[in-house]
Structures are given as structure tokens and as C-alpha cells.
PDB file of C-alpha atoms in Angstrom:
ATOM      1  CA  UNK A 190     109.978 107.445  91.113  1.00 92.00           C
ATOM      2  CA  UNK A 191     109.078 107.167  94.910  1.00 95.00           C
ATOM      3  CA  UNK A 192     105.568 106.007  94.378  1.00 96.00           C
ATOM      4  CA  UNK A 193     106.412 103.249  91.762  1.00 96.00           C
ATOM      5  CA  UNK A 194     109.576 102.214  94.136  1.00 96.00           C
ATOM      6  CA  UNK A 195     106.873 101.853  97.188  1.00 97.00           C
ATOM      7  CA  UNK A 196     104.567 100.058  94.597  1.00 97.00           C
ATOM      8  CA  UNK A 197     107.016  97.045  94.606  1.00 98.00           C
ATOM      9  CA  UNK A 198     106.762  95.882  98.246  1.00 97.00           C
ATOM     10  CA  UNK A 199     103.821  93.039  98.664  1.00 97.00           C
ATOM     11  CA  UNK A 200     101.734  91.794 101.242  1.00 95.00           C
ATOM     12  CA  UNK A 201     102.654  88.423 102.863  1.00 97.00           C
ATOM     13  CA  UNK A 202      99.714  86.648 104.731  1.00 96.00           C
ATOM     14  CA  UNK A 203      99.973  84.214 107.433  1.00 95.00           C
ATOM     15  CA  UNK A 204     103.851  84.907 107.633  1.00 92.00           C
ATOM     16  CA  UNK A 205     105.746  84.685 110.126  1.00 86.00           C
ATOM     17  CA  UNK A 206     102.625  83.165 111.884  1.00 86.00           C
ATOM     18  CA  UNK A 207      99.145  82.407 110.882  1.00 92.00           C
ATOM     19  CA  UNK A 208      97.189  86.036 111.273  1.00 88.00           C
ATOM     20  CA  UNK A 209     100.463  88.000 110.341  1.00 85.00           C
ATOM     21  CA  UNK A 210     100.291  89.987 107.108  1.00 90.00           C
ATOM     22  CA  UNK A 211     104.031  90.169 106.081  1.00 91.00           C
ATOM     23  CA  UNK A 212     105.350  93.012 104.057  1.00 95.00           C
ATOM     24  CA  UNK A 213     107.654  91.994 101.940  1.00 96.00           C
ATOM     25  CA  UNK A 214     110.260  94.647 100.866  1.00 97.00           C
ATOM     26  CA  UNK A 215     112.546  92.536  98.406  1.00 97.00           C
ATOM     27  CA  UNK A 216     111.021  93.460  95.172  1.00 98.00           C
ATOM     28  CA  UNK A 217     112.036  97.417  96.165  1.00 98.00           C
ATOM     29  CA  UNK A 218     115.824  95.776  97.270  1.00 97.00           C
ATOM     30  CA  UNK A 219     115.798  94.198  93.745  1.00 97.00           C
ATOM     31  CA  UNK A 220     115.269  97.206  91.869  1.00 98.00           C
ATOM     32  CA  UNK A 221     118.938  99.460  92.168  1.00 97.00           C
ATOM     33  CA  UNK A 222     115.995 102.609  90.710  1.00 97.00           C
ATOM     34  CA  UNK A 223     113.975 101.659  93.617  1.00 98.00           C
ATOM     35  CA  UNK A 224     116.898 101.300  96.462  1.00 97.00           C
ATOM     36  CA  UNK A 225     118.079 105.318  94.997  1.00 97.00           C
ATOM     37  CA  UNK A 226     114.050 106.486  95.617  1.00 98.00           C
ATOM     38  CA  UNK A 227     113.696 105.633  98.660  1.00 98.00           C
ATOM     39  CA  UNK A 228     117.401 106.847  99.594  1.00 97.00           C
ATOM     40  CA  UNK A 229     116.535 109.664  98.445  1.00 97.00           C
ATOM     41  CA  UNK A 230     112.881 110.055 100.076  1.00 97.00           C
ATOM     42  CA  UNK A 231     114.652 109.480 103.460  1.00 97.00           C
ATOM     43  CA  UNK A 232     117.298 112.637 102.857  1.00 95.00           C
ATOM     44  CA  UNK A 233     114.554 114.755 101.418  1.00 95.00           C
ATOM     45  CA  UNK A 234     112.397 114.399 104.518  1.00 94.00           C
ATOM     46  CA  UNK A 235     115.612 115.128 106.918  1.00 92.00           C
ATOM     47  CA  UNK A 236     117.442 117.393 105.220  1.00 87.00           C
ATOM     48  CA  UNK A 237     119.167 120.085 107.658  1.00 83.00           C
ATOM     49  CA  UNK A 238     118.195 117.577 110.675  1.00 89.00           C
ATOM     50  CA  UNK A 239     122.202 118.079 111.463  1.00 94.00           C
ATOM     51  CA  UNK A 240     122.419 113.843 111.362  1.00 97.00           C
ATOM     52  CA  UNK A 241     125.442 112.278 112.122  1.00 96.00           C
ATOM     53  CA  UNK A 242     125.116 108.755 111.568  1.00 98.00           C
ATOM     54  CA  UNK A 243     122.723 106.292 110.778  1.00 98.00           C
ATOM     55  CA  UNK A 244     121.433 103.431 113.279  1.00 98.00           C
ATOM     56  CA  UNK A 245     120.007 101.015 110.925  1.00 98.00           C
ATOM     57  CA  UNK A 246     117.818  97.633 112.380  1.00 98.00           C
ATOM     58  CA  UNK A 247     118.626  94.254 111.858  1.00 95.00           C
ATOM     59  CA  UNK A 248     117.946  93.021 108.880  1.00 92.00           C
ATOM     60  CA  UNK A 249     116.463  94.878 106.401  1.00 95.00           C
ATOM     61  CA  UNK A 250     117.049  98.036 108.152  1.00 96.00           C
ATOM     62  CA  UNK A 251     120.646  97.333 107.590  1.00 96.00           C
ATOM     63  CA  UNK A 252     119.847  97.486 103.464  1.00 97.00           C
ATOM     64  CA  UNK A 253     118.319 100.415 103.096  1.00 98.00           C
ATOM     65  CA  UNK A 254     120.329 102.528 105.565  1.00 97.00           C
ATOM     66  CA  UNK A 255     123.745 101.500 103.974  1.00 97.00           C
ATOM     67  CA  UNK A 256     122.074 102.931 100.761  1.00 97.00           C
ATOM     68  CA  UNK A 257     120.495 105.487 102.477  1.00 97.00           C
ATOM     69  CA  UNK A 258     124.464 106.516 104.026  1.00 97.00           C
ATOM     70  CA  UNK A 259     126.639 105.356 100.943  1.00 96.00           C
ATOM     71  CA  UNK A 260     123.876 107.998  98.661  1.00 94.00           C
ATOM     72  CA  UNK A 261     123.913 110.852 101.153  1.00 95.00           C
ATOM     73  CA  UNK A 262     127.466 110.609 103.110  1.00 95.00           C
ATOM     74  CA  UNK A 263     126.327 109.305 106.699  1.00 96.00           C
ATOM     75  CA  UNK A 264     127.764 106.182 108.425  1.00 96.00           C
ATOM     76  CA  UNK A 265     125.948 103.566 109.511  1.00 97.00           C
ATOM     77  CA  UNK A 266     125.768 102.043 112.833  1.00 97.00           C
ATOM     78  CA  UNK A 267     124.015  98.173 113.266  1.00 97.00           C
ATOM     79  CA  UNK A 268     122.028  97.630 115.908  1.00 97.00           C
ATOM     80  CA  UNK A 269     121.626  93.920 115.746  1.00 96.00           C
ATOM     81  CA  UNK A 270     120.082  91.151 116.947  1.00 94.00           C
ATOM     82  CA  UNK A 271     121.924  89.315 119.972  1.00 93.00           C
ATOM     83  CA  UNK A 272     124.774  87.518 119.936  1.00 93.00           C
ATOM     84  CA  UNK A 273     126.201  88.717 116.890  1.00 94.00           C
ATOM     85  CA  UNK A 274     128.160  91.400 117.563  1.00 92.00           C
ATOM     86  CA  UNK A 275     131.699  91.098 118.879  1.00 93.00           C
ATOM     87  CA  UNK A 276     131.948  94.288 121.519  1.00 94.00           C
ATOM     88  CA  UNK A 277     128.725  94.996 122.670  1.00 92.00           C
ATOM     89  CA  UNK A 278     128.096  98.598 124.441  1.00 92.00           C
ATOM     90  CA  UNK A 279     124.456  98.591 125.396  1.00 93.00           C
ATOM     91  CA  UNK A 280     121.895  95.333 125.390  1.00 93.00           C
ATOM     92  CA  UNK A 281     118.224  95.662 125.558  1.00 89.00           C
ATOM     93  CA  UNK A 282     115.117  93.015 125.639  1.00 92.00           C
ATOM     94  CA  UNK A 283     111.551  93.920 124.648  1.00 87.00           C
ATOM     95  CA  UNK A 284     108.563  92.391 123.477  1.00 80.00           C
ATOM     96  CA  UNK A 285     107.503  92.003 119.886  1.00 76.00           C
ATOM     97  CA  UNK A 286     103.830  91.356 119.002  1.00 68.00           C
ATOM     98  CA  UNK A 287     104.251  88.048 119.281  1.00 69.00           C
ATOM     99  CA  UNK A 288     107.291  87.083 121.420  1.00 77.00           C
ATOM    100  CA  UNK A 289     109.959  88.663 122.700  1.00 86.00           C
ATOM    101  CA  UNK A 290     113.615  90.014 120.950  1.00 91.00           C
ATOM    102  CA  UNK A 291     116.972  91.345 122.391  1.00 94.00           C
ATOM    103  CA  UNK A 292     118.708  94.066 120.582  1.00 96.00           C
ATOM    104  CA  UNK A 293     122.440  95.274 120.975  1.00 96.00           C
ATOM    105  CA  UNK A 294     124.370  98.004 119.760  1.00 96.00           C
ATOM    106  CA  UNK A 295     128.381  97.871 118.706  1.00 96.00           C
ATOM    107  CA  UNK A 296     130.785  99.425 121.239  1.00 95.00           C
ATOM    108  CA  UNK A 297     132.682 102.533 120.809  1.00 94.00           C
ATOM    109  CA  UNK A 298     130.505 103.697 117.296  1.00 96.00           C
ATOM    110  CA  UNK A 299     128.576 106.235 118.304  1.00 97.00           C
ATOM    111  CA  UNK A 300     129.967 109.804 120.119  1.00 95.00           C
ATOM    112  CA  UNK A 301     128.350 111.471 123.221  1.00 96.00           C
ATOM    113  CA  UNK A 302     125.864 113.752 121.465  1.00 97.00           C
ATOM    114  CA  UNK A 303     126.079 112.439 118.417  1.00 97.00           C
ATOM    115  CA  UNK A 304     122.684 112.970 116.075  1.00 98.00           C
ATOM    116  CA  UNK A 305     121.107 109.756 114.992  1.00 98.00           C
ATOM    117  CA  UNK A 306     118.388 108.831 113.054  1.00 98.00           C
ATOM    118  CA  UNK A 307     117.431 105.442 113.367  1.00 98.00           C
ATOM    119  CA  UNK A 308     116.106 103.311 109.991  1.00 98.00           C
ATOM    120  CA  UNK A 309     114.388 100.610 109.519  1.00 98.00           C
ATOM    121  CA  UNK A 310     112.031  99.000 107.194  1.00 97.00           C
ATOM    122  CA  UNK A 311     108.261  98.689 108.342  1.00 97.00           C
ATOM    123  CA  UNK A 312     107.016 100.210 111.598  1.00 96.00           C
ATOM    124  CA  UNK A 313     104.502  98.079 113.169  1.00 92.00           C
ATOM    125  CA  UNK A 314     103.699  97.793 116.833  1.00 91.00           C
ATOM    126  CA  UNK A 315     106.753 100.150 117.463  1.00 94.00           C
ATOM    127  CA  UNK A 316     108.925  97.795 119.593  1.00 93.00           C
ATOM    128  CA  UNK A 317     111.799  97.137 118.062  1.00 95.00           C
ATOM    129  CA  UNK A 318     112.554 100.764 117.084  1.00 97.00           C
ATOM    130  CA  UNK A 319     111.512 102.065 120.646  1.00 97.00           C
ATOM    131  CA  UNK A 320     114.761  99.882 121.252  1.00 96.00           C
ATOM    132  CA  UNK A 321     116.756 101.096 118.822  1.00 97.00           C
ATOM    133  CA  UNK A 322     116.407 104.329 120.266  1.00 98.00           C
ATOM    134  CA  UNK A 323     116.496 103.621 123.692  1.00 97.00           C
ATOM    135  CA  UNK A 324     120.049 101.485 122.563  1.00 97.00           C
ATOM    136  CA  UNK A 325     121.477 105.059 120.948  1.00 97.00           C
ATOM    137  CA  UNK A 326     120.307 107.348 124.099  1.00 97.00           C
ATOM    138  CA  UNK A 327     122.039 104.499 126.161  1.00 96.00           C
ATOM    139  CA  UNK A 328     124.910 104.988 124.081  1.00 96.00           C
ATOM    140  CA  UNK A 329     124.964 108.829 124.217  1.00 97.00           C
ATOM    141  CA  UNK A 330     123.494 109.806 121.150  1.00 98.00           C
ATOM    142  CA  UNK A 331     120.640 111.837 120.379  1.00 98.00           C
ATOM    143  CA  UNK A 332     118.085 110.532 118.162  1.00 98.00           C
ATOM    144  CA  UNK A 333     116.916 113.194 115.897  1.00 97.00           C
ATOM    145  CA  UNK A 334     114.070 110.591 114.548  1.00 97.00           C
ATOM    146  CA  UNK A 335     112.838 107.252 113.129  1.00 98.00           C
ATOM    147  CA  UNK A 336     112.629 106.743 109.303  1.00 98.00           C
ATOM    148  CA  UNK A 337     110.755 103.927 107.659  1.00 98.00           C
ATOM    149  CA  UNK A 338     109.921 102.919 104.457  1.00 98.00           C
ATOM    150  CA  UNK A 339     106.670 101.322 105.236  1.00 98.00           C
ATOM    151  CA  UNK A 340     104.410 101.748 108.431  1.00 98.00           C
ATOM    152  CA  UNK A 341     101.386  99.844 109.576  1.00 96.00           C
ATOM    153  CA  UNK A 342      99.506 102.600 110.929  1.00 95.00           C
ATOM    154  CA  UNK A 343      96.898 100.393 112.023  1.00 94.00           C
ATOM    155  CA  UNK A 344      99.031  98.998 114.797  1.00 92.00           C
ATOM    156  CA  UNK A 345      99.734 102.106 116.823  1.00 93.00           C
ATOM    157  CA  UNK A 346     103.968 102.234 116.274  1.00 94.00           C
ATOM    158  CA  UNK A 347     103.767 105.516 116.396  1.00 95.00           C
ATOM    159  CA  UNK A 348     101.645 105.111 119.549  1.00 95.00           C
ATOM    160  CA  UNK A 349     105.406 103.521 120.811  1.00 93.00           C
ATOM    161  CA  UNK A 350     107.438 106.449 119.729  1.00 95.00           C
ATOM    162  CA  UNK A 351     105.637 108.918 121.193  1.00 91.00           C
ATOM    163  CA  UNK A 352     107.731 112.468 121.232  1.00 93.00           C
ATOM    164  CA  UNK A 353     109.673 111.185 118.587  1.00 96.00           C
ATOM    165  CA  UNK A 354     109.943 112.589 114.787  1.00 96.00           C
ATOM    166  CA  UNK A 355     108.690 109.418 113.177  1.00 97.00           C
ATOM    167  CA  UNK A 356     108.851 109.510 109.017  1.00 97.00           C
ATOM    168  CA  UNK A 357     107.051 106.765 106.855  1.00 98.00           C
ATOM    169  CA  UNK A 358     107.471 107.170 103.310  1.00 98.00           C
ATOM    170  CA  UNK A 359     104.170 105.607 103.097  1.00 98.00           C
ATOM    171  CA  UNK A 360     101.667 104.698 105.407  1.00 97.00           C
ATOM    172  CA  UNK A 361      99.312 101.317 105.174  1.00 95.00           C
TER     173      UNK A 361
END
């Protein structure tokens, strides 16, 4: 069921800028089959990881770690883009491949030493969760790993996350 869920998502060229290949992930949000698979991929590859909560990135991050939490019984903490949370504890800018981005991450949500695993949807150059985990550590928690659904290997994320527990359920 995991393969054919991963089987959905489809390549996007030229977006968001010429030279970009885009992968598109709405297809596997689409399909409720698909959504449970991957769920459940996540929990099967951190089972007895002693997780907490869930830090899931803005946007689609936010999808599948809600049904990643909701399926397996974790919370789920935003870590969003800025300016649209209302009581921000920790703020963070870094540098995309092509620009720059500023992450937050909600006040008062996540307890000193607190395990968190940080989702997201693709891993590419590695910024953006190298955030989101430096956002949690600020925070006090302890991030136990990064789980995507898709990563770019070609683009060194990993490279980025270096030390880290980093879990793709499939690898481009």
C-alpha cells in the first residue's frame, strides 16, 4: 500500500522557478488509502523512538503530520512560516536554495526535554528542516529525528542534517 501511495506524487518542472523540479504531493493528500500508508510508514520506521509530539513544517508538513498524530496518538506542534502565529517562542531565518525564509515556533507547546520528531514533506537542500530542528532545541526539546515522505537525495539534505536520524519513505 506504501509503494502505490508514494506512486501518486508527480514531478513539477520549472515550478516555483524555471530549473526547479516541483514534487507535487497532492495526488497522495487526495487519496484518504494513501494519507493512512504513509501514516503508517512514518510509525513503523519510529516505533519505540519514545516521541512525544510531532513538529510538523509549514505547509504540507502540517498535512501529513496531523494524520501522522491523529493515526498514532502524538500531538502536533506547527512550526510556521512568519508572521502567522500569535505567541511566538523561538524565530529563526535561513536560506532556501533560492532565497531566503523565516521560521517560528508557537510559545509554550513544547516541554523541556520533550522528544520530537520533526515532519515534513520533501527533503531537499535540508534548510528548512535544519530550522525546524534548531526551532525545537531552542525550545527545549530533543529531536529524536526528521521524517519525510519524499527526499531529493541528489541535493545533499541529508548533507544539512548531519548527526541527525533522517527517514525518507522514499528516496529520488
Amino acid at each position: 500500500m506504501l509503494d502505490r501511495a508514494l506512486d501518486l506524487a508527480r514531478s513539477v518542472p520549472d515550478f516555483p522557478r524555471p530549473g526547479v523540479l516541483f514534487w507535487d504531493l497532492t495526488p497522495v493528500l487526495a487519496d484518504a488509502g494513501a494519507m493512512a500508508a504513509v501514516a503508517d510508514g512514518f510509525a513503523a520506521a519510529h516505533d519505540g523512538d519514545g516521541i512525544a509530539v510531532l513538529a510538523a513544517i509549514e505547509a504540507r508538513g502540517f498535512l501529513f503530520g496531523a494524520a501522522f498524530g491523529v493515526r498514532h496518538g502524538y500531538g502536533v506542534v506547527p512550526v510556521r512560516k512568519a508572521g502567522k502565529l500569535p505567541a511566538v517562542e523561538h524565530r529563526l531565518e535561513y536560506q532556501l536554495e533560492y532565497g531566503s525564509a523565516t521560521l517560528e515556533i508557537p510559545a509554550g507547546v513544547i516541554e523541556p526535554g520533550q522528544r520530537v520528531l520533526v515532519v515534513d514533506d520533501v527533503l531537499a537542500t535540508g534548510g528548512t528542516a535544519a530550522a525546524a530542528c534548531e526551532l525545537v532545541e531552542q525550545a527545549g526539546g530533543i529531536v529524536t529525528g526528521v521524517c519525510v515522505v519524499l527526499e531529493i537525495g541528489a541535493l545533499g539534505g541529508r548533507d544539512r542534517l548531519a548527526g541527525r536520524s533522517v527517514t525518507a519513505l522514499r528516496t529520488l
